[in-house]
Structures are given as C-alpha cells and as structure tokens.
C-alpha cells in the first residue's frame, strides 16, 4: 500500500463541511491523512460529515486518527458525523472509540506556574528534611532497643559492611588522598619557595589534610561508594517487597537493615580518615623531596611540630559524624523508594545529592565549632 | 479465625475498597478474588498489618488487630515475587525468622529450615541464592520461609501467577497439603481460575466499580449458579463484549 492510494475531497457549503475519504486509511498514509484532515475544515465551520463509503481498507492507526480528528472538532463545539462506514469499519470505530466515562480527546497539558513550582519544591525539601530528622530519631530509638535486644540485630551484616565500606575502600581512599596531598604540596611549593619558606610545605599539607581534606575527601568517596550502594540496595529491597517481608516477620527494618550499616561505616570511617591523613602527608613528602629538595627528616620534623593529636582526632571525630550522616541519609532515601527501577534510581540520586549537601553543612559546623573550642 | 467488619482500605485518604465484612474460618482455604486493580493485594496488606485500615476493624484469633511490632509473628506471608533476601541463600532466608524468634541452636535451626525447604521440594537447593533459581522456586522458597515458625495462618499473594501449568499445579498441591497435614489456614489472593476451582473452599469477589464485595461463597457454586453478570464474567473468563 502506498500513499498515492489515499485521497480526501472536501466540500464546504456555508458552515457545513463534507469530507469524503477514498482509498486506504492505513499507517503508511497516516501523516498525509492527518495533515489533509486538519486543512480540510475551515475555522468558521459549524458541522462536519465524514463520508467513509469509498474507503477500501483501513487499520487501527487510520481509525485512531479519524477518532482523534473527530475529538478535536467536538472540542471546538462543532457537530460531527461518520457516514457510509461498512460493518468492518464500524466495528473498528467501536473498538477504538471512547469507552463511556473516559474523555476521548487528549486532555490539555496543565501548565504549572514558576511560583507554584518553587513552592512545591520548597515544600518537598522541607518534607524531606522532616522525614530525615524523623528517620534519625527512629534509628536512635532502634539503636537503643538493639543494644537491649542484641538478637534482633543482624550482626553478620556488620562484618560484611565493614569489609565493603572499609577494607574495599582502602585503595581508592589512599590514591585520592595521596594525590590531594601531592596537589596541595605542589600548589604550596611554588609560593613558599619564592619566600624561602619551602619547609613550611609540611605545615600546610599536614594541617589541611588532617583537619579538613582527609575527612572530607574520604567522606565524599564513602558517599559515592557506600552511600549510593546503601540507597540502591535498600531501594531495591523496598520495591521488591523484601522490606515488607521483614516487617511481617516482626523484624524492625531500622534495626535489621539500617543499624548494621550505620554502625559499620561509623567504625570504618575514622580508620579510613587516619589512613587518609598518613597518605596525604606522604603526598606532601613526595613534593618536598622531589620538587623542593628537602630531606625527609626535615619534612617529618616540621610535620611533628605543626600537627598535634587534637588535629588528627578532631578529623577522625568529624569523619565519624560524616559517616553517620552518609549512612542515615542513604538508608532513609532507600527505604522510601517507590515505583520500581526508576524509583530506585531517583532515591539513589537523591541520596548522593543530599549527602554531599549535608557534608558541606556539617563541615562548616565543625569548622566553626573547632575554632570556637580552640581545637 | 479472621474477622473483618466495616473495613475500608486504601492508600492516603481515598478508599479503594469499603464496607467489607467477611470471616475466614479455621482450616479454611480462603481466596480474595477480583480482576487486576480491584485492590486484592491492598486488602491483604491491610489484613497482615502492613497498613492501617481507613476505617473498620480486623480481628485475628489470638492476636486481635494485626500488630507487626509485637513479635514473634502469628502468621506467615508469601509475597508475589517471593521477596527473598538476595544476599542470603535459601537456607539462610528460611532460617532468619528462626534465628530471631527462637532459642534453637544453629544446627537445629539449619535442620528445621532444611525440612521446610524439603517440604516445598527445594531440599537440594539450600545453598542457592534467589538469583540462581526460577520464579516458581522463589515462590516455593517464600512459602517455606512463611512456614518457618509454624504459623496457624499463612497469607499468599498470587502464588501461582506467572507459573507454567505444571508448576502452578504443584504449588496448588502444596497448599492443599499444608492445610490437610499442617492444619494451616490459608488466605490467598489470586485470579488464576484453575487454582481457584481446585483448592479454594470459600472466597470473596471484589469489584473495581462498586469498591466492594459483589459475591462470596464456594467459587464452584458461584461459577455454576450466580446470576450476576460480573460474577459470571469473572468465573467464565469473559470480557464485557462477549
């Protein structure tokens, strides 16, 4: 069947239009049929009759287009009538026609004003924040109960997550933090050398790594690895009814699923931060010895004077809080996932974005707090 | 055994089903029937206490209103997909409720869990993970887990949906034997007619348009005697146009 086998005659009498269709109303002719139908009825027309008697054959697409065309005219307030349809076409028109109670025409898209969108987004953000706070409270209560009834916690998972979030993250955390130390050292070297203060590269690298960059970079890596994994895993469990199955066994998902994850990352994170501090300083050492020609012993002596136990422990404490935030936000987003694979994707994205936002906020709070406490 | 009075269920504030009154007797195989989207699974989720009813009451003998916070659970549930935990083997899945709610030593837990798996014909698959077995086997493993604590009631959500006829029939036989040999009351959600006529003793038929129950009783009797065209269409697999 080709497009040449289709034709449309349009006869206008005052405000009445008679359209006569010839040939094949099939998918191959669909584009031409649609364009010519729309051009065949003038704007001032009040009624339309469509004569289908000369039509030789049709298919579902052709009938759908005729019905959509009719719906458009009815919406304009015109009257419309199909005439001359043989029994096959009449059956197809019935089959594709509008069931009672359902509008035939496609509803006009609803446009949402910008202020409306901003308002909805703001309400959603506040709701998310409230849900997260409620979730944190719930986990704290669950944690307290878990300590009273240790049997209800899946302790086996703590070891598994410690390995996944901690041991498996060692290579990437080490590499990233070594490079961070190296970059910091290189940036500092150029400036410090001009003032003959090359030795202070150790101070700059060590302090920035232990107090700030070590915990923060490690937290960002943990958010990307474990945070996303927790959100996706729990989201999948949620949409595949595994969380409901746990509840039907009277097992609290927060105690059973969330508590082991939070606990394991809170144990793993300070250790990762400590390692990050060491390898970050080694990155600085590389620059000091290879670019600034300092002796390693000079670098370490300077480092020892610059960095105190408080700096290292402060960074580890900060890391532990970051870890709790990462696990809690990821689990909360995962457990509220809805609607299959797309829902899991959305919850994972939302988890990572929220975690990064939370890390920056928490880091600012810690910086202010440590300054205030003189740490 | 289970009694629902004036029950309205749904998500949010909109009732999907309302004015539901029915009873499930001890030792029954009771089915919640209806077409897709009528709210069968929603009703079951409310019966097991995953959601609070919008109004009305549910009473389960020996438990009162279903309360999942008060362990150990009095009933077992098999979800449509099996809902097995992907990070655990079948044996670990079935062992989980035993570990959490009994004082059995680990080797006894393994023995009980293995017996459950044997009961559902998965005795040689105990070390397989859910991803390594078929859909029908997942459902059977889900039943084994639901039976782990010897509940007096078991809820099954579409047990034979998506299974080949042979597997579906095997599952029907398993449900019948659970009732006969273990005395378990079975509440199931389904729209598989062969299963319904084979195993179900009493049923309620839900309707999407009236948001309620349009028929109740023995499904074979309803099939043969009901004059309601909606009931006739359901039990004779006829569309509206037929």
XYZ file of C-alpha atoms in Angstrom:
617
model
C 0.000 0.000 0.000
C 1.417 3.430 -0.901
C 0.477 7.000 -0.108
C -0.881 7.501 -3.619
C -3.853 5.208 -2.911
C -5.400 7.681 -0.495
C -7.423 10.820 -1.279
C -9.607 13.329 0.523
C -12.311 15.532 -1.013
C -13.567 18.491 0.958
C -16.851 20.218 0.058
C -17.786 23.374 2.003
C -21.373 24.673 1.965
C -21.728 27.738 4.238
C -20.692 26.484 7.669
C -21.179 22.787 6.759
C -18.268 20.656 5.605
C -18.491 17.266 3.924
C -15.275 15.263 3.819
C -15.105 12.191 1.582
C -12.274 9.744 2.044
C -11.085 7.407 -0.711
C -8.618 4.536 -0.824
C -6.576 3.179 2.048
C -6.644 4.721 5.528
C -3.587 2.903 6.775
C -0.496 3.717 8.825
C 1.604 4.391 5.681
C -0.782 7.217 4.722
C -1.119 8.451 8.301
C 0.947 11.644 8.034
C -0.770 12.792 4.833
C -4.219 11.825 6.175
C -3.637 13.821 9.346
C -2.338 16.951 7.580
C -5.074 16.967 4.967
C -7.829 16.360 7.517
C -6.684 19.364 9.529
C -6.514 21.526 6.420
C -9.900 20.274 5.183
C -12.081 22.070 7.749
C -12.164 25.892 7.747
C -12.166 27.718 11.077
C -15.720 29.075 10.682
C -17.267 25.615 10.059
C -20.025 24.513 12.448
C -20.668 20.930 11.359
C -18.750 18.172 9.651
C -19.885 14.975 7.955
C -17.277 12.396 7.047
C -18.227 10.002 4.268
C -16.337 6.726 4.620
C -18.193 4.773 1.905
C -15.401 4.967 -0.713
C -12.745 3.768 1.743
C -11.264 0.484 0.568
C -9.386 -0.621 3.638
C -8.163 0.702 6.954
C -6.174 -0.257 10.022
C -6.002 0.709 13.666
C -3.787 3.732 13.026
C -6.169 5.133 10.379
C -9.184 4.703 12.672
C -7.301 6.259 15.603
C -6.512 9.333 13.500
C -10.151 9.711 12.392
C -11.320 9.476 16.006
C -8.690 11.957 17.203
C -9.734 14.330 14.396
C -13.400 13.993 15.432
C -12.497 14.616 19.089
C -10.688 17.821 18.107
C -13.725 19.145 16.189
C -16.115 18.238 19.011
C -13.890 20.143 21.390
C -14.217 23.198 19.118
C -18.007 22.945 19.604
C -18.703 21.539 16.137
C -21.081 18.693 15.366
C -19.616 15.642 13.694
C -20.944 12.537 11.975
C -19.395 9.478 10.351
C -21.471 8.153 7.446
C -21.112 5.295 4.968
C -18.860 3.075 7.134
C -19.140 -0.596 6.246
C -19.515 -3.153 9.038
C -15.759 -3.723 9.370
C -15.051 -0.017 9.743
C -17.993 0.430 12.090
C -16.624 -2.354 14.300
C -13.172 -0.755 14.288
C -14.662 2.637 15.157
C -16.455 0.997 18.085
C -13.313 -0.841 19.143
C -11.149 2.277 19.141
C -13.996 4.580 20.218
C -14.172 6.167 23.614
C -15.451 3.909 26.393
C -18.186 5.583 28.387
C -16.838 7.717 31.184
C -13.463 8.339 29.540
C -12.740 11.577 27.676
C -11.879 10.904 24.047
C -9.786 13.971 23.462
C -6.322 14.132 24.951
C -6.558 16.458 27.952
C -4.778 19.763 27.558
C -1.446 19.697 29.396
C -1.676 21.508 32.686
C 0.897 24.249 32.999
C 2.439 24.884 36.344
C 3.439 28.464 37.079
C 7.005 29.137 38.171
C 5.956 30.309 41.642
C 3.871 27.169 42.002
C 6.887 25.042 41.075
C 9.123 26.898 43.526
C 6.503 26.460 46.251
C 6.129 22.745 45.582
C 9.908 22.247 45.522
C 10.253 24.148 48.812
C 7.530 22.081 50.480
C 9.163 18.913 49.171
C 12.541 19.995 50.554
C 11.048 20.738 53.976
C 9.209 17.395 53.910
C 12.437 15.574 53.033
C 14.208 17.335 55.896
C 11.426 16.424 58.336
C 11.424 12.811 57.123
C 15.183 12.594 57.536
C 15.000 14.012 61.071
C 12.179 11.606 61.967
C 14.223 8.766 60.498
C 17.314 9.733 62.515
C 15.158 9.766 65.647
C 13.720 6.374 64.745
C 17.188 4.910 64.207
C 18.388 6.266 67.563
C 15.425 4.601 69.285
C 16.038 1.409 67.297
C 19.718 1.525 68.199
C 18.894 1.805 71.890
C 16.490 -1.147 71.617
C 19.053 -3.088 69.626
C 21.544 -2.785 72.465
C 18.895 -4.119 74.863
C 17.903 -6.963 72.486
C 21.083 -7.712 70.508
C 19.476 -10.822 68.967
C 17.223 -8.672 66.804
C 20.246 -7.134 65.038
C 21.760 -8.874 62.054
C 25.347 -8.720 63.375
C 26.657 -10.769 60.491
C 25.955 -7.797 58.261
C 28.200 -5.504 60.342
C 31.262 -7.520 59.321
C 30.126 -7.665 55.703
C 29.582 -3.905 55.501
C 32.820 -3.200 57.374
C 34.643 -5.081 54.652
C 32.714 -3.436 51.821
C 32.709 0.133 53.150
C 36.077 -0.052 54.892
C 38.596 -2.578 53.590
C 37.419 -2.434 49.971
C 37.653 1.372 50.000
C 41.307 1.426 51.115
C 42.902 1.581 47.622
C 40.713 4.397 46.295
C 40.875 6.394 49.541
C 44.673 6.000 49.602
C 45.118 7.018 45.975
C 42.817 10.044 46.159
C 44.309 11.330 49.400
C 47.888 10.815 48.207
C 47.027 12.901 45.154
C 45.336 15.532 47.312
C 48.493 15.795 49.458
C 50.589 15.967 46.309
C 48.446 18.705 44.738
C 48.413 20.728 47.945
C 52.198 20.355 48.168
C 52.760 21.447 44.573
C 50.469 24.477 44.899
C 52.213 25.499 48.102
C 55.732 24.799 46.822
C 55.601 27.469 44.109
C 54.550 30.200 46.546
C 56.659 29.146 49.542
C 59.851 28.790 47.505
C 59.631 32.476 46.463
C 59.854 33.443 50.137
C 62.471 30.860 51.060
C 59.937 29.104 53.271
C 59.869 25.759 51.497
C 59.988 23.842 54.738
C 56.524 25.085 55.636
C 55.059 22.897 52.924
C 54.830 20.230 55.649
C 52.687 22.512 57.833
C 50.349 23.401 55.013
C 49.857 19.884 53.717
C 49.602 18.201 57.092
C 47.200 20.687 58.647
C 44.897 20.893 55.657
C 44.847 17.125 55.241
C 44.304 16.183 58.884
C 41.825 18.919 59.750
C 39.895 19.288 56.525
C 40.698 17.453 53.336
C 41.310 13.977 54.732
C 37.893 13.608 56.384
C 36.067 15.465 53.612
C 37.592 13.617 50.638
C 37.169 10.280 52.398
C 33.537 11.146 53.147
C 32.918 12.049 49.510
C 34.389 8.721 48.409
C 32.291 6.900 51.008
C 29.191 8.748 49.808
C 29.860 7.678 46.218
C 30.664 4.083 47.084
C 28.704 3.079 50.164
C 26.032 5.795 50.266
C 24.879 5.086 46.732
C 25.124 1.332 47.340
C 23.038 1.506 50.528
C 20.345 3.640 48.883
C 20.162 1.399 45.815
C 20.198 -1.827 47.816
C 17.518 -0.740 50.279
C 15.503 0.875 47.484
C 15.504 -2.393 45.574
C 14.561 -4.281 48.716
C 11.739 -1.825 49.264
C 10.248 -2.084 45.767
C 10.639 -5.881 45.662
C 8.666 -6.239 48.925
C 11.649 -7.546 50.917
C 11.221 -4.776 53.499
C 7.534 -5.691 53.858
C 8.558 -9.330 54.251
C 10.862 -8.328 57.126
C 8.043 -6.439 58.798
C 5.723 -9.447 58.520
C 8.362 -11.400 60.460
C 8.061 -8.694 63.147
C 11.612 -7.583 62.382
C 12.137 -3.834 62.512
C 13.790 -2.746 59.217
C 15.622 0.054 61.006
C 17.173 -2.332 63.480
C 17.742 -5.075 60.963
C 18.844 -3.120 57.902
C 19.856 0.390 58.967
C 21.609 -0.163 62.281
C 24.316 -2.551 60.919
C 25.059 -0.193 58.038
C 25.341 2.896 60.251
C 27.450 1.062 62.787
C 29.833 -0.406 60.214
C 30.563 2.882 58.437
C 30.976 4.670 61.758
C 33.642 2.121 62.688
C 35.300 2.129 59.253
C 35.377 5.872 58.661
C 37.778 7.035 61.440
C 40.230 4.332 60.393
C 39.981 5.406 56.762
C 40.479 9.034 57.816
C 43.604 8.085 59.772
C 44.959 6.307 56.720
C 43.998 9.272 54.531
C 45.986 11.577 56.850
C 49.072 9.377 56.533
C 48.994 9.012 52.758
C 48.101 12.701 52.299
C 51.207 13.648 54.244
C 53.197 11.187 52.128
C 51.963 13.062 49.040
C 53.366 16.232 50.593
C 56.621 14.400 51.346
C 56.916 13.422 47.686
C 56.733 17.078 46.637
C 59.051 18.188 49.433
C 61.771 15.718 48.489
C 61.439 15.664 44.683
C 60.468 19.262 43.929
C 61.809 21.284 46.876
C 64.861 19.076 47.574
C 64.105 18.905 51.291
C 65.446 15.996 53.312
C 62.714 13.643 54.528
C 63.818 14.093 58.108
C 63.325 17.866 57.838
C 59.845 17.347 56.455
C 58.887 14.975 59.287
C 60.363 17.234 61.973
C 58.362 20.174 60.645
C 55.241 17.981 60.389
C 55.660 16.870 64.002
C 55.787 20.470 65.177
C 52.793 21.527 63.091
C 50.296 18.764 63.749
C 49.005 17.803 67.161
C 46.947 14.870 68.382
C 43.920 17.179 68.524
C 44.120 17.832 64.791
C 44.147 14.124 63.967
C 41.497 13.112 66.499
C 39.348 16.084 65.523
C 39.446 14.935 61.908
C 38.551 11.378 62.917
C 35.591 12.558 65.010
C 34.451 14.691 62.114
C 34.765 11.656 59.843
C 32.663 9.564 62.201
C 29.855 12.116 62.132
C 30.131 12.354 58.343
C 29.823 8.565 58.175
C 26.685 8.547 60.309
C 25.135 11.226 58.077
C 26.049 9.296 54.916
C 24.565 6.019 56.132
C 21.433 7.561 57.636
C 20.582 9.672 54.602
C 21.294 6.803 52.178
C 19.179 4.336 54.166
C 16.336 6.806 54.598
C 16.222 7.533 50.860
C 16.435 3.839 50.037
C 13.640 2.849 52.392
C 11.326 5.485 50.935
C 11.887 4.450 47.306
C 8.702 3.959 45.297
C 7.804 2.692 41.873
C 10.242 0.118 40.509
C 13.581 0.674 38.825
C 13.006 4.394 38.199
C 12.148 4.904 41.872
C 15.374 3.202 42.932
C 17.343 5.443 40.553
C 15.639 8.546 41.918
C 16.237 7.564 45.523
C 19.915 6.859 44.824
C 20.413 10.190 43.080
C 18.562 11.989 45.849
C 20.665 10.203 48.464
C 24.005 11.205 46.918
C 22.960 14.829 46.344
C 21.567 15.174 49.869
C 24.659 13.552 51.382
C 27.016 15.957 49.573
C 24.902 18.901 50.705
C 24.839 17.585 54.275
C 28.624 17.037 54.270
C 29.310 20.644 53.355
C 26.887 21.895 56.025
C 28.368 19.591 58.675
C 31.903 20.576 57.690
C 31.052 24.246 58.134
C 29.512 23.497 61.539
C 32.606 21.537 62.609
C 34.975 24.275 61.430
C 33.066 26.879 63.441
C 32.858 24.562 66.457
C 36.571 23.676 66.422
C 37.508 27.338 66.072
C 35.246 28.190 68.979
C 36.714 25.376 71.126
C 40.242 26.242 70.062
C 40.957 22.785 68.648
C -10.119 -17.037 62.830
C -10.004 -13.752 60.932
C -12.897 -11.303 61.021
C -13.184 -8.033 59.107
C -16.019 -5.655 59.947
C -16.918 -2.450 58.135
C -13.431 -2.395 56.707
C -12.274 0.381 54.364
C -8.798 0.116 52.904
C -6.704 2.258 50.593
C -3.642 4.448 50.414
C -3.771 8.054 51.601
C -7.327 9.092 52.381
C -9.059 7.564 49.349
C -10.726 4.205 49.989
C -10.032 1.625 47.326
C -12.420 -0.819 48.990
C -15.052 -0.082 51.600
C -17.801 -1.654 53.719
C -16.052 -5.027 53.698
C -17.414 -7.676 56.052
C -16.130 -11.214 55.940
C -14.850 -14.056 58.080
C -12.197 -16.669 57.474
C -12.729 -19.876 59.444
C -10.015 -22.027 60.957
C -8.601 -24.548 58.487
C -10.140 -22.745 55.520
C -8.541 -22.058 52.180
C -9.990 -18.631 51.613
C -9.433 -16.583 48.471
C -9.660 -12.879 47.811
C -10.627 -12.729 44.168
C -11.073 -9.980 41.622
C -9.671 -8.575 38.420
C -6.478 -6.574 38.164
C -6.642 -3.300 40.079
C -9.571 -4.252 42.296
C -7.470 -3.983 45.449
C -6.926 -7.670 46.299
C -3.294 -7.256 47.323
C -4.084 -3.961 49.065
C -6.680 -5.746 51.179
C -4.166 -8.450 52.046
C -1.524 -5.871 53.031
C -4.070 -4.405 55.459
C -5.066 -7.825 56.810
C -1.467 -8.585 57.722
C -0.999 -5.187 59.352
C 1.390 -3.519 56.921
C -1.098 -0.664 56.612
C -3.747 0.727 58.961
C -7.331 0.440 57.697
C -9.043 3.733 56.896
C -11.990 2.534 58.998
C -13.435 -0.677 60.397
C -11.731 -3.473 62.274
C -9.711 -6.616 61.646
C -9.597 -9.288 64.324
C -7.307 -12.301 64.235
C -7.839 -15.032 66.849
C -5.140 -14.984 69.487
C -3.828 -11.661 68.295
C -6.592 -9.085 67.973
C -5.784 -6.430 65.431
C -2.704 -7.367 63.399
C 0.327 -5.765 65.029
C 3.693 -6.384 63.445
C 5.526 -4.639 66.268
C 4.604 -7.425 68.681
C 6.797 -10.370 67.709
C 7.005 -13.217 67.130
C 4.650 -13.134 64.153
C 1.488 -15.243 64.386
C 1.189 -15.699 60.642
C 3.386 -16.272 57.632
C 3.291 -14.258 54.441
C 4.444 -15.104 50.963
C 4.716 -12.113 48.674
C 4.031 -12.176 44.967
C 7.694 -12.222 43.970
C 8.767 -14.382 46.909
C 10.531 -11.335 48.437
C 13.552 -13.442 49.344
C 16.632 -11.607 50.586
C 19.070 -11.577 47.697
C 22.200 -11.566 49.847
C 21.191 -14.793 51.631
C 20.986 -18.395 50.485
C 17.614 -20.150 50.574
C 18.609 -21.846 53.821
C 19.585 -18.519 55.380
C 16.316 -16.954 54.194
C 14.245 -19.680 55.854
C 16.475 -19.696 58.944
C 16.128 -15.966 59.539
C 12.807 -15.963 61.465
C 14.002 -18.993 63.449
C 17.220 -17.195 64.414
C 15.357 -14.112 65.502
C 12.393 -15.634 67.298
C 13.529 -18.962 68.749
C 16.208 -20.151 71.162
C 17.190 -23.039 68.881
C 20.924 -23.669 68.464
C 22.345 -23.046 64.967
C 22.433 -26.710 63.918
C 18.791 -27.180 64.970
C 17.824 -24.063 63.053
C 19.519 -25.476 59.960
C 17.674 -28.767 60.406
C 14.271 -27.082 60.745
C 14.916 -24.740 57.820
C 16.097 -27.607 55.645
C 12.955 -29.569 56.496
C 10.855 -26.596 55.355
C 12.781 -26.449 52.114
C 12.298 -30.201 51.612
C 8.578 -29.764 52.250
C 8.344 -27.358 49.320
C 10.585 -29.502 47.115
C 13.744 -27.401 47.413
C 15.730 -29.735 49.647
C 18.729 -29.756 47.338
C 18.796 -26.021 46.734
C 19.573 -24.836 50.254
C 22.854 -23.200 49.273
C 21.490 -21.482 46.190
C 20.864 -17.750 46.129
C 17.480 -16.399 44.974
C 19.058 -15.133 41.755
C 20.037 -18.705 40.858
C 16.552 -20.225 40.924
C 13.365 -19.884 38.850
C 10.288 -17.787 39.660
C 8.287 -20.808 40.783
C 11.107 -21.948 43.048
C 11.305 -18.464 44.574
C 7.610 -18.660 45.414
C 8.058 -22.081 46.991
C 11.038 -20.813 48.977
C 8.852 -17.869 50.057
C 6.274 -20.371 51.329
C 8.993 -22.296 53.173
C 10.071 -19.078 54.898
C 6.456 -18.202 55.701
C 6.064 -21.641 57.308
C 9.288 -21.358 59.299
C 7.677 -20.511 62.628
C 4.742 -22.919 62.179
C 2.119 -20.207 61.886
C -1.548 -21.093 62.130
C -2.377 -18.746 59.247
C -0.499 -18.199 56.035
C -1.167 -15.414 53.557
C -0.197 -15.982 49.936
C -0.156 -13.178 47.368
C -0.778 -14.566 43.871
C 1.036 -17.859 44.495
C 0.594 -19.310 41.013
C 0.719 -16.113 38.934
C 3.307 -16.310 36.172
C 3.984 -20.017 36.635
C 3.727 -22.718 33.987
C 0.708 -25.032 34.400
C 2.747 -27.882 35.898
C 4.487 -25.664 38.476
C 1.177 -23.957 39.292
C -0.466 -27.328 39.883
C 2.423 -28.452 42.094
C 2.021 -25.298 44.137
C -1.722 -25.949 44.461
C -0.957 -29.442 45.750
C 1.479 -27.949 48.246
C -1.158 -25.514 49.532
C -3.693 -28.337 49.883
C -1.196 -30.468 51.769
C -0.335 -27.532 54.068
C -3.971 -27.314 55.055
C -4.506 -31.052 55.375
C -1.245 -32.049 57.026
C -0.282 -28.935 58.955
C -3.783 -27.604 59.671
C -2.801 -24.200 58.370
C -5.491 -21.655 57.487
C -4.652 -20.257 54.075
C -5.698 -16.838 52.816
C -4.699 -16.243 49.246
C -5.019 -13.538 46.657
C -5.365 -14.826 43.139
C -7.145 -14.633 39.827
C -5.950 -17.970 38.453
C -9.166 -19.861 37.782
C -7.745 -23.417 37.697
C -6.191 -22.857 41.136
C -9.342 -21.275 42.470
C -11.548 -24.204 41.470
C -9.019 -26.740 42.669
C -8.120 -25.511 46.150
C -10.367 -22.683 47.334
C -13.284 -23.529 49.655
C -14.610 -20.032 50.218
C -13.967 -16.744 48.558
C -14.972 -13.135 48.231
C -15.059 -11.490 44.812
C -14.077 -7.808 44.721
C -15.275 -5.308 42.158
C -13.471 -2.181 40.994
C -16.571 -0.137 40.203
C -18.521 -0.753 43.398
C -15.347 -0.763 45.575
C -16.636 -3.740 47.499
C -17.567 -7.401 47.632
C -20.025 -8.498 44.930
C -20.088 -12.224 45.686
C -19.000 -14.642 48.389
C -19.105 -18.388 48.907
C -17.776 -21.519 47.218
C -16.238 -20.479 43.887
C -17.601 -23.570 42.093
C -21.125 -22.732 43.237
C -20.698 -19.110 42.245
C -19.484 -20.216 38.832
C -22.463 -22.512 38.295
C -25.300 -20.597 39.912
C -24.609 -16.868 40.091
C -26.910 -14.671 38.011
C -24.749 -11.581 38.479
C -23.176 -10.849 35.067
C -19.964 -9.548 36.733
C -19.563 -12.801 38.662
C -20.402 -14.826 35.564
C -17.821 -12.941 33.506
C -15.087 -13.480 36.118
C -15.631 -17.209 36.570
C -16.118 -17.886 32.854
C -13.234 -15.689 31.653
C -15.483 -13.493 29.525
C -14.799 -9.881 28.594
C -17.581 -7.308 28.589
C -18.031 -7.619 24.844
C -18.576 -11.400 24.928
